[in-house]
Amino acid sequence: FFNMSIGVSTLELADATSKAMGARCSLDDILTIWHSIGGVVKQALAQKKGVKLSAFGTFTLSTKGDPLFVVSNTFATTFKLKQRSFGNPGNLPVSSLNLVQLSKSTELARELVDKIYTKFVSRIGKAVSEGRHVLVTIHRVAEINIDEGYISCDFNENFLQFLRKGV
């Protein structure tokens, strides 16, 4: 028996973000922005580059070429999280999530994209601090699972196949 009341999905996080931002943006805008992050991460990892999601963590590749999500020290410390073992990160160039790129792909102003991203990540933190089980989807790439003081990342099988073909 799975108790859904303790879990928080990406949709619920987006809804909470939308309510917190008031009339400035719709739930659709927030989901569009959050889902477009998956495309950015997929493209970067295919090019053997990492992507830092500010205040949350970094997507990179291991020394073996497998994808990894490494939670940021700040997020882990603030919310007292331990990361399940993930392998050794390779020495890839890492760049911050390009908000201008997200803005262009979503046709929303860069400032609004920044505010939505920041508020969404703060909503993840709020749910974690309430002791809730949080499942964050990075569209077509991975699911980040935060529960009982641990954070882990499961990569989508289609994404893993996509990366293997590029190698």
GROMACS .gro file of C-alpha atoms in nm:
model
  167
    1PHE     CA    1   0.000   0.000   0.000
    2PHE     CA    2   0.147   0.332  -0.110
    3ASN     CA    3   0.034   0.644   0.075
    4MET     CA    4   0.002   0.914  -0.193
    5SER     CA    5  -0.061   1.186   0.066
    6ILE     CA    6   0.305   1.190   0.168
    7GLY     CA    7   0.441   1.214  -0.185
    8VAL     CA    8   0.494   1.536  -0.379
    9SER     CA    9   0.514   1.515  -0.757
   10THR     CA   10   0.658   1.756  -1.010
   11LEU     CA   11   0.302   1.862  -1.099
   12GLU     CA   12   0.225   1.942  -0.734
   13LEU     CA   13   0.550   2.138  -0.703
   14ALA     CA   14   0.459   2.333  -1.018
   15ASP     CA   15   0.111   2.402  -0.882
   16ALA     CA   16   0.254   2.529  -0.551
   17THR     CA   17   0.499   2.745  -0.747
   18SER     CA   18   0.215   2.886  -0.955
   19LYS     CA   19   0.010   2.972  -0.646
   20ALA     CA   20   0.313   3.132  -0.478
   21MET     CA   21   0.375   3.352  -0.784
   22GLY     CA   22   0.014   3.463  -0.814
   23ALA     CA   23  -0.109   3.596  -1.145
   24ARG     CA   24   0.243   3.642  -1.286
   25CYS     CA   25   0.247   3.301  -1.451
   26SER     CA   26   0.028   3.001  -1.514
   27LEU     CA   27   0.076   2.638  -1.421
   28ASP     CA   28   0.136   2.569  -1.792
   29ASP     CA   29   0.419   2.827  -1.800
   30ILE     CA   30   0.586   2.665  -1.500
   31LEU     CA   31   0.555   2.314  -1.642
   32THR     CA   32   0.684   2.434  -1.981
   33ILE     CA   33   0.993   2.583  -1.818
   34TRP     CA   34   1.059   2.287  -1.590
   35HIS     CA   35   1.011   2.035  -1.873
   36SER     CA   36   1.242   2.231  -2.104
   37ILE     CA   37   1.525   2.179  -1.852
   38GLY     CA   38   1.523   1.812  -1.955
   39GLY     CA   39   1.603   1.907  -2.315
   40VAL     CA   40   1.893   2.124  -2.202
   41VAL     CA   41   2.036   1.847  -1.981
   42LYS     CA   42   1.992   1.584  -2.256
   43GLN     CA   43   2.168   1.801  -2.514
   44ALA     CA   44   2.455   1.892  -2.280
   45LEU     CA   45   2.526   1.534  -2.168
   46ALA     CA   46   2.514   1.415  -2.531
   47GLN     CA   47   2.789   1.673  -2.599
   48LYS     CA   48   2.989   1.546  -2.297
   49LYS     CA   49   2.916   1.858  -2.092
   50GLY     CA   50   2.766   1.893  -1.747
   51VAL     CA   51   2.482   2.123  -1.643
   52LYS     CA   52   2.459   2.289  -1.303
   53LEU     CA   53   2.106   2.351  -1.177
   54SER     CA   54   2.166   2.640  -0.940
   55ALA     CA   55   2.098   2.567  -0.571
   56PHE     CA   56   1.995   2.208  -0.653
   57GLY     CA   57   2.262   1.995  -0.822
   58THR     CA   58   2.465   1.909  -1.130
   59PHE     CA   59   2.407   1.662  -1.411
   60THR     CA   60   2.736   1.521  -1.538
   61LEU     CA   61   2.892   1.196  -1.658
   62SER     CA   62   3.094   0.949  -1.453
   63THR     CA   63   3.448   0.848  -1.539
   64LYS     CA   64   3.282   0.545  -1.710
   65GLY     CA   65   3.055   0.773  -1.915
   66ASP     CA   66   2.735   0.703  -1.722
   67PRO     CA   67   2.506   0.996  -1.636
   68LEU     CA   68   2.507   1.124  -1.279
   69PHE     CA   69   2.315   1.375  -1.074
   70VAL     CA   70   2.524   1.521  -0.791
   71VAL     CA   71   2.323   1.716  -0.535
   72SER     CA   72   2.471   2.057  -0.450
   73ASN     CA   73   2.646   2.081  -0.113
   74THR     CA   74   2.421   2.373  -0.019
   75PHE     CA   75   2.098   2.182  -0.090
   76ALA     CA   76   2.227   1.867   0.082
   77THR     CA   77   2.346   2.059   0.390
   78THR     CA   78   2.038   2.281   0.418
   79PHE     CA   79   1.800   1.986   0.405
   80LYS     CA   80   2.028   1.733   0.578
   81LEU     CA   81   2.033   1.497   0.280
   82LYS     CA   82   2.270   1.215   0.200
   83GLN     CA   83   2.317   1.108  -0.159
   84ARG     CA   84   2.299   0.741  -0.241
   85SER     CA   85   2.624   0.629  -0.406
   86PHE     CA   86   2.649   0.752  -0.761
   87GLY     CA   87   2.996   0.677  -0.898
   88ASN     CA   88   3.288   0.908  -0.965
   89PRO     CA   89   3.215   1.223  -1.166
   90GLY     CA   90   3.435   1.263  -1.471
   91ASN     CA   91   3.627   1.578  -1.550
   92LEU     CA   92   3.368   1.738  -1.781
   93PRO     CA   93   3.323   2.107  -1.844
   94VAL     CA   94   3.014   2.219  -1.648
   95SER     CA   95   2.807   2.526  -1.721
   96SER     CA   96   2.514   2.673  -1.534
   97LEU     CA   97   2.165   2.619  -1.668
   98ASN     CA   98   2.128   2.873  -1.947
   99LEU     CA   99   1.821   3.078  -1.856
  100VAL     CA  100   1.842   3.273  -2.182
  101GLN     CA  101   1.821   2.943  -2.372
  102LEU     CA  102   1.521   2.839  -2.160
  103SER     CA  103   1.361   3.176  -2.218
  104LYS     CA  104   1.395   3.142  -2.595
  105SER     CA  105   1.261   2.786  -2.600
  106THR     CA  106   0.961   2.878  -2.384
  107GLU     CA  107   0.902   3.229  -2.523
  108LEU     CA  108   0.888   3.367  -2.168
  109ALA     CA  109   1.097   3.656  -2.040
  110ARG     CA  110   1.436   3.557  -1.895
  111GLU     CA  111   1.358   3.734  -1.564
  112LEU     CA  112   1.034   3.535  -1.531
  113VAL     CA  113   1.215   3.209  -1.614
  114ASP     CA  114   1.469   3.290  -1.340
  115LYS     CA  115   1.195   3.364  -1.084
  116ILE     CA  116   1.003   3.049  -1.174
  117TYR     CA  117   1.316   2.831  -1.154
  118THR     CA  118   1.418   2.978  -0.817
  119LYS     CA  119   1.068   2.946  -0.671
  120PHE     CA  120   1.034   2.588  -0.801
  121VAL     CA  121   1.361   2.482  -0.635
  122SER     CA  122   1.254   2.655  -0.312
  123ARG     CA  123   0.926   2.455  -0.328
  124ILE     CA  124   1.131   2.134  -0.356
  125GLY     CA  125   1.321   2.243  -0.044
  126LYS     CA  126   1.001   2.332   0.141
  127ALA     CA  127   0.851   1.988   0.072
  128VAL     CA  128   1.175   1.818   0.182
  129SER     CA  129   1.188   2.025   0.502
  130GLU     CA  130   0.829   1.913   0.577
  131GLY     CA  131   0.958   1.553   0.564
  132ARG     CA  132   0.761   1.471   0.252
  133HIS     CA  133   0.866   1.220  -0.013
  134VAL     CA  134   0.951   1.428  -0.323
  135LEU     CA  135   0.976   1.300  -0.678
  136VAL     CA  136   1.116   1.556  -0.923
  137THR     CA  137   1.098   1.469  -1.292
  138ILE     CA  138   1.359   1.606  -1.530
  139HIS     CA  139   1.157   1.562  -1.849
  140ARG     CA  140   1.271   1.261  -2.057
  141VAL     CA  141   1.597   1.237  -1.860
  142ALA     CA  142   1.557   1.132  -1.498
  143GLU     CA  143   1.359   1.121  -1.177
  144ILE     CA  144   1.514   1.261  -0.862
  145ASN     CA  145   1.380   1.091  -0.553
  146ILE     CA  146   1.411   1.256  -0.210
  147ASP     CA  147   1.287   1.054   0.085
  148GLU     CA  148   1.382   0.997   0.449
  149GLY     CA  149   1.700   1.202   0.429
  150TYR     CA  150   1.830   1.048   0.106
  151ILE     CA  151   1.842   1.177  -0.249
  152SER     CA  152   1.886   0.951  -0.550
  153CYS     CA  153   1.847   0.981  -0.924
  154ASP     CA  154   1.710   0.721  -1.164
  155PHE     CA  155   1.775   0.786  -1.531
  156ASN     CA  156   1.509   0.713  -1.792
  157GLU     CA  157   1.590   0.397  -1.991
  158ASN     CA  158   1.527   0.574  -2.325
  159PHE     CA  159   1.768   0.849  -2.220
  160LEU     CA  160   2.036   0.592  -2.130
  161GLN     CA  161   1.994   0.428  -2.471
  162PHE     CA  162   2.018   0.770  -2.637
  163LEU     CA  163   2.349   0.838  -2.458
  164ARG     CA  164   2.490   0.495  -2.549
  165LYS     CA  165   2.415   0.553  -2.917
  166GLY     CA  166   2.608   0.880  -2.905
  167VAL     CA  167   2.919   0.710  -2.769
   0.00000   0.00000   0.00000
